[in-house]
XYZ file of C-alpha atoms in Angstrom:
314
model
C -62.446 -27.236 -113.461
C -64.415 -26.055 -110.700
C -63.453 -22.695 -109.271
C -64.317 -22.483 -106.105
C -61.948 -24.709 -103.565
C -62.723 -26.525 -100.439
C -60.122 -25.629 -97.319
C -60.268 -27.913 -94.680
C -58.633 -27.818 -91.215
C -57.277 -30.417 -89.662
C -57.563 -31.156 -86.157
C -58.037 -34.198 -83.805
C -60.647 -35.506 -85.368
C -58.781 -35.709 -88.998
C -55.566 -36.988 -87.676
C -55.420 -40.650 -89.016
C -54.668 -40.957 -92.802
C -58.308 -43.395 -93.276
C -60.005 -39.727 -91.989
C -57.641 -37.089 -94.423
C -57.939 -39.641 -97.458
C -62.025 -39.255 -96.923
C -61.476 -35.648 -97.073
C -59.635 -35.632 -100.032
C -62.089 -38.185 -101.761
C -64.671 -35.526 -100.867
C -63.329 -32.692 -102.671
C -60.844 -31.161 -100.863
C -58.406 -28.848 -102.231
C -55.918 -27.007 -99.281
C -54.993 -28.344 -95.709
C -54.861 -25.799 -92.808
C -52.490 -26.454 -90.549
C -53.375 -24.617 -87.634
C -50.351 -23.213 -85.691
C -52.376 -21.925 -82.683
C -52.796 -25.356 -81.308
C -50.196 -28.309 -81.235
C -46.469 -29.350 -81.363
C -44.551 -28.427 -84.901
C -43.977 -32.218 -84.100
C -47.543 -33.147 -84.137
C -48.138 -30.858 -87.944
C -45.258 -32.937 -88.929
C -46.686 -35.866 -88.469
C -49.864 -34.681 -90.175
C -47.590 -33.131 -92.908
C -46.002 -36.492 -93.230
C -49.522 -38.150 -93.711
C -50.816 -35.573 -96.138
C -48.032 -35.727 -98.388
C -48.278 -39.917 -98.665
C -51.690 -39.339 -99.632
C -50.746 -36.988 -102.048
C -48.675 -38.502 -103.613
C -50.656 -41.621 -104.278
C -53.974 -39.264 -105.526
C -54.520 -37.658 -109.320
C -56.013 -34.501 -107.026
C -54.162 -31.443 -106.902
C -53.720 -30.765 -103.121
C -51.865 -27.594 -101.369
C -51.172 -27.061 -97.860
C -51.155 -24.204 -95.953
C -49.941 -23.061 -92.375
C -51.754 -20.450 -90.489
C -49.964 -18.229 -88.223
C -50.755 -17.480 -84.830
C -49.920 -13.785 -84.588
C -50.376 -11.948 -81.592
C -53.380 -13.536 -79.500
C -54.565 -12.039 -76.546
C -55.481 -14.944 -74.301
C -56.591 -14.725 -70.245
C -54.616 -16.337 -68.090
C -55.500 -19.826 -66.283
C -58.609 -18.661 -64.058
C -59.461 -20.887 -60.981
C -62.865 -21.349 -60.175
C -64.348 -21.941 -56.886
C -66.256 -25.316 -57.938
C -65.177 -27.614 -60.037
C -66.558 -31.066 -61.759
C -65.800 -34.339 -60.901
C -63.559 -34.405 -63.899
C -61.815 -31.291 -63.188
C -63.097 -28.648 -64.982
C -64.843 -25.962 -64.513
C -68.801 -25.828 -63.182
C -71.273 -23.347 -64.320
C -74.134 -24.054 -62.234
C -74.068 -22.258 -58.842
C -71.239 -19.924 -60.602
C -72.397 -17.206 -62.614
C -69.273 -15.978 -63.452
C -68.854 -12.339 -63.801
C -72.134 -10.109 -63.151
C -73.011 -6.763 -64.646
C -71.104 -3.714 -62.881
C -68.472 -6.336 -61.528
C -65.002 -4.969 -61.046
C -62.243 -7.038 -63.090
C -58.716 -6.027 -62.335
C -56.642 -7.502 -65.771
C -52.693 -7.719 -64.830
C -50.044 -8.875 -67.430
C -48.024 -11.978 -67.341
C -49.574 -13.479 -64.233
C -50.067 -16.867 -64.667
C -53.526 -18.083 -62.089
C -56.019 -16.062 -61.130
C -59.516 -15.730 -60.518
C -62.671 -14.622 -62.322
C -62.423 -10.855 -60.849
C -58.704 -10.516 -60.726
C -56.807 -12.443 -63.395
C -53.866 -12.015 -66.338
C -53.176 -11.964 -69.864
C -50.660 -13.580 -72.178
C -50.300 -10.002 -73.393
C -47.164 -8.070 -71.785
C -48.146 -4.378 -73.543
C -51.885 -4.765 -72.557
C -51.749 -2.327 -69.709
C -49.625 0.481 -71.531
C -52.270 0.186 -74.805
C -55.312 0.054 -73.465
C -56.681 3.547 -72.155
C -59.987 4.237 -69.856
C -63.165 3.887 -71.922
C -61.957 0.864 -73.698
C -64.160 -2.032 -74.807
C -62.342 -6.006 -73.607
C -64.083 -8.136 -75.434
C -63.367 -12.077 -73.964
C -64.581 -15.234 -75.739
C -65.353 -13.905 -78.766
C -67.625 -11.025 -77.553
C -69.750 -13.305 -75.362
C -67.718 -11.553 -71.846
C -67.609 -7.210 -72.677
C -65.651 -4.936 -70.064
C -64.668 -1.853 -69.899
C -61.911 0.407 -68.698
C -62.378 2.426 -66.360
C -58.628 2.863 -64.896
C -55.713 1.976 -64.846
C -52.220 2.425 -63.018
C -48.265 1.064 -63.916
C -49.296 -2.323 -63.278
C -52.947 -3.062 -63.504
C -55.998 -2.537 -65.887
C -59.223 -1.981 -63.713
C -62.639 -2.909 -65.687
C -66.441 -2.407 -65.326
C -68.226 -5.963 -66.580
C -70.949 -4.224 -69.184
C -72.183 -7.684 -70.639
C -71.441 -10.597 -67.871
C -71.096 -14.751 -68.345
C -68.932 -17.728 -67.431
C -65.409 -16.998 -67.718
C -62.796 -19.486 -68.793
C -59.074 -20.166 -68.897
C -57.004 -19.258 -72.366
C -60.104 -17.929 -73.846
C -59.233 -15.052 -76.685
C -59.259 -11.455 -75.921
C -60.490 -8.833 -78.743
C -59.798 -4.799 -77.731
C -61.673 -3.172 -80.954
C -61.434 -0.064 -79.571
C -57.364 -0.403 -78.876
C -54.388 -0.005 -81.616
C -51.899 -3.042 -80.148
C -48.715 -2.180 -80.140
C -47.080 -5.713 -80.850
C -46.281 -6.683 -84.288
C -48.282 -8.620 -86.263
C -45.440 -11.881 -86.733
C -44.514 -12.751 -82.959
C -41.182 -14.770 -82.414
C -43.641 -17.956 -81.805
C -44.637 -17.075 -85.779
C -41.139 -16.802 -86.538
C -40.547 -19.922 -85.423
C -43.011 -21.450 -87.551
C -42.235 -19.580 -90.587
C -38.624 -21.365 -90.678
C -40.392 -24.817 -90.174
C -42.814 -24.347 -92.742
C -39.873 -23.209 -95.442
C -38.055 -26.531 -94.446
C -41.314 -28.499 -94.811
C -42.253 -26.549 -98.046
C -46.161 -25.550 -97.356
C -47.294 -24.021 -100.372
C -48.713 -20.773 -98.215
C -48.843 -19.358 -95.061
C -51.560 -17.216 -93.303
C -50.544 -14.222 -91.894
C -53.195 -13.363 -88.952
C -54.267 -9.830 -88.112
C -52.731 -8.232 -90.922
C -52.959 -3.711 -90.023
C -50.947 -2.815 -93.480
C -48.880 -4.297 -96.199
C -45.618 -3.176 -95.009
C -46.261 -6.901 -92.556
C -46.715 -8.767 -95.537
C -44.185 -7.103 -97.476
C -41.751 -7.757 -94.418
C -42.457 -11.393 -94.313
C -42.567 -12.108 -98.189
C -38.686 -10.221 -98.331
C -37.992 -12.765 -95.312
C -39.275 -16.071 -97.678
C -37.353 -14.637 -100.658
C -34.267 -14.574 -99.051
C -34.737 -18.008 -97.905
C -35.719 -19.374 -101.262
C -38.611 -20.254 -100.389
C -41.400 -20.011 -103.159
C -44.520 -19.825 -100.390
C -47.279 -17.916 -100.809
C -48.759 -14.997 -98.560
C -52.864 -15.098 -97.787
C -53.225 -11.882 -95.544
C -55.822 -12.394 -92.961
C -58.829 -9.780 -93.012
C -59.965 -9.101 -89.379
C -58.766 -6.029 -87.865
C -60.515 -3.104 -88.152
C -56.875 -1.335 -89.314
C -56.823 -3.626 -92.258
C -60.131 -2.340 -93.846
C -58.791 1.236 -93.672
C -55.469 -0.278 -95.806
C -57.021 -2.519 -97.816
C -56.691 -1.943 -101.318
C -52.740 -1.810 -100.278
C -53.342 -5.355 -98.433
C -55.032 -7.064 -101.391
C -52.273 -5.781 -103.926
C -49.528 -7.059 -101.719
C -50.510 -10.422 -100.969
C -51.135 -13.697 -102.986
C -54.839 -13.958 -101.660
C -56.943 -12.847 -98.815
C -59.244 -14.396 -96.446
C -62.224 -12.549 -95.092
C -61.954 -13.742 -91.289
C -65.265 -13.182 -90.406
C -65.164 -14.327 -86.280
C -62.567 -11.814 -85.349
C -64.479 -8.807 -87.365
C -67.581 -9.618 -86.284
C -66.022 -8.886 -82.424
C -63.731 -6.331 -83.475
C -66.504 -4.357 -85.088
C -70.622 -4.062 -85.849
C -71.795 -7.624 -86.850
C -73.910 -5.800 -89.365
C -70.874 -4.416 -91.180
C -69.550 -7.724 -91.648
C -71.589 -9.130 -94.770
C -70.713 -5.464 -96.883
C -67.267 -6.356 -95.749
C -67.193 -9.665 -97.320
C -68.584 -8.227 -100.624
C -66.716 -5.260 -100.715
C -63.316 -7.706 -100.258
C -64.786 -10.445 -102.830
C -65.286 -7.567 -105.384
C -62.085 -6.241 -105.089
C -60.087 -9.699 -104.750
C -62.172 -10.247 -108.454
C -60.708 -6.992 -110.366
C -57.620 -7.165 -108.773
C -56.706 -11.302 -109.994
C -56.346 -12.470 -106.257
C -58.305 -15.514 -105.186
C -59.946 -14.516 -101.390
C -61.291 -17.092 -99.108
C -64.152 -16.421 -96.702
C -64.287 -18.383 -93.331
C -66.173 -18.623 -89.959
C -68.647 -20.928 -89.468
C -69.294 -21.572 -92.886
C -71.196 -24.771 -91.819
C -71.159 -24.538 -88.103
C -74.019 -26.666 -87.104
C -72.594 -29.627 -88.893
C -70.203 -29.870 -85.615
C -72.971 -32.370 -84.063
C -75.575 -32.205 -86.688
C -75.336 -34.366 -90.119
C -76.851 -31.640 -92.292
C -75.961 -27.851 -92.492
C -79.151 -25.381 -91.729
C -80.807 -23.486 -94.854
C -79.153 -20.771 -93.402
C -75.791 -22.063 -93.516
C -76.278 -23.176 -97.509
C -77.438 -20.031 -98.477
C -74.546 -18.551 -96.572
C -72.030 -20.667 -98.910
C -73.990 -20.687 -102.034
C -74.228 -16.152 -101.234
C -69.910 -16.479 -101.430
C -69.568 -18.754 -104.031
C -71.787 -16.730 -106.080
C -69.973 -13.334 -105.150
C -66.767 -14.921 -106.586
């Protein structure tokens, strides 16, 4: 039996049964079903699919959905020039420069690359001056410099093209929302009628959250396993009570890499591995485990030591 499993995400390039059953024939073990992006309609369909092909295979297969949680996104930004197609253009549009002003307001729904909103209603009352934004996964950094009832006022520190929906870290913020948002909720009911084998609970602070949502499954009946998502800086503080209240643990590497010192991350993934190991709880590490294999047929030396460096810490 070989220990270490393969988790695979499917998306719309693994929609049609021909492209999961290749998948499967290739070794892998759990499904993600990503909740951030589609209809519960369309991940029934794939549900639907997956379970066929189950069904007809000797390989043990599990599925799991992953839970949204409470993602900061930026609002839909217009930009002044546009492609032929639509979207955006970069050339001729910098985007935001260094010492820019950015004015962030809540809930509005268009704006533009110096004044624009957030998906997030509490962003204005959590952040406080001095603040780091990180947009796009750390690519975009602001800073706060003020604030009143209504409005956050930034200072651009590290500039770039700015986009529409793109993901908003604040490392230097405690949010305020709960980790399960009534979107999650939503999806937690669908899964127990579908019966996924787990669920992923995203930016996990403490294992009262988990504890909350296993108590929820239990009085449902439902038998579905909680993973607890590693990738707030709150979560390393608590995370000896994390690892003993979930069912596994996944070492979200993207998000803690912006939410905290890239360098930290790797001693991060050990230090969870090591513990995951005496405790009895498997732990998954992701983020861009073979990145380059997006357009290229062959993963980088870097990326194989990178896999062969987990597997070997399990």
């Amino acid at each position: 039996m070989i220990k270490t499993k393969i988790i695979a995400t499917l998306g719309p390039a693994t929609t049609k049964a021909e492209n999961i059953k290749t998948l499967i024939d290739s070794g892998v073990n759990v499904f993600r079903l990503n909740f951030s992006h589609g209809s519960l309609e369309e991940h029934a369909d794939l549900l639907n699919t997956i379970n066929h092909l189950r069904s007809r295979s000797s390989h043990t297969l599990a599925v799991m959905g992953d839970l949204c949680g409470p993602k900061i996104r930026t609002s839909q930004i217009e930009h002044s020039q546009t492609t032929s197609h639509g979207g955006p253009e970069r050339r001729g549009n910098p985007g935001l420069k260094k010492d820019d002003e950015v004015v962030i307001i809540p809930n509005i729904e268009t704006g533009t690359i110096n004044r624009f909103g957030t998906n997030y209603e509490h962003f204005n009352r959590d952040v406080q001056p001095g603040a780091r934004v990180l947009i796009d996964d750390g690519l975009i950094e602001l800073r706060v410099i003020g604030k009143d009832d209504n409005q956050t006022i930034c200072k651009v520190i590290v500039g770039g093209f700015i986009q529409s929906h793109k993901g908003i870290n604040l490392p230097d913020t405690k949010v305020s929302t709960p980790s399960i948002t009534e979107r999650d909720w939503e999806c937690v009911a669908w899964a127990v009628e579908h019966q996924l084998d787990y669920l992923a609970l995203s930016f996990v602070r403490s294992a009262e959250e988990i504890n909350h949502l296993k108590k929820h499954l239990r009085d449902q009946g439902s038998p579905i396993k909680i993973i607890s998502k590693i990738e707030k800086p709150e979560a390393i503080e608590n995370l000896k009570d994390i690892v003993y209240a979930s069912n596994a643990v996944l070492v979200a590497r993207g998000d803690l890499g912006v939410e905290m010192d890239l360098a930290q991350v790797p001693l991060i993934q050990k230090r969870i591995t090591k513990l995951c190991r005496r405790l009895g709880k498997p732990v998954i590490v992701a983020t861009q485990m073979l990145q380059s294999m997006i357009e290229a047929p062959v993963p980088t030396r870097a990326e194989v030591s990178d896999v062969a460096n987990a597997i070997m810490d399990f």
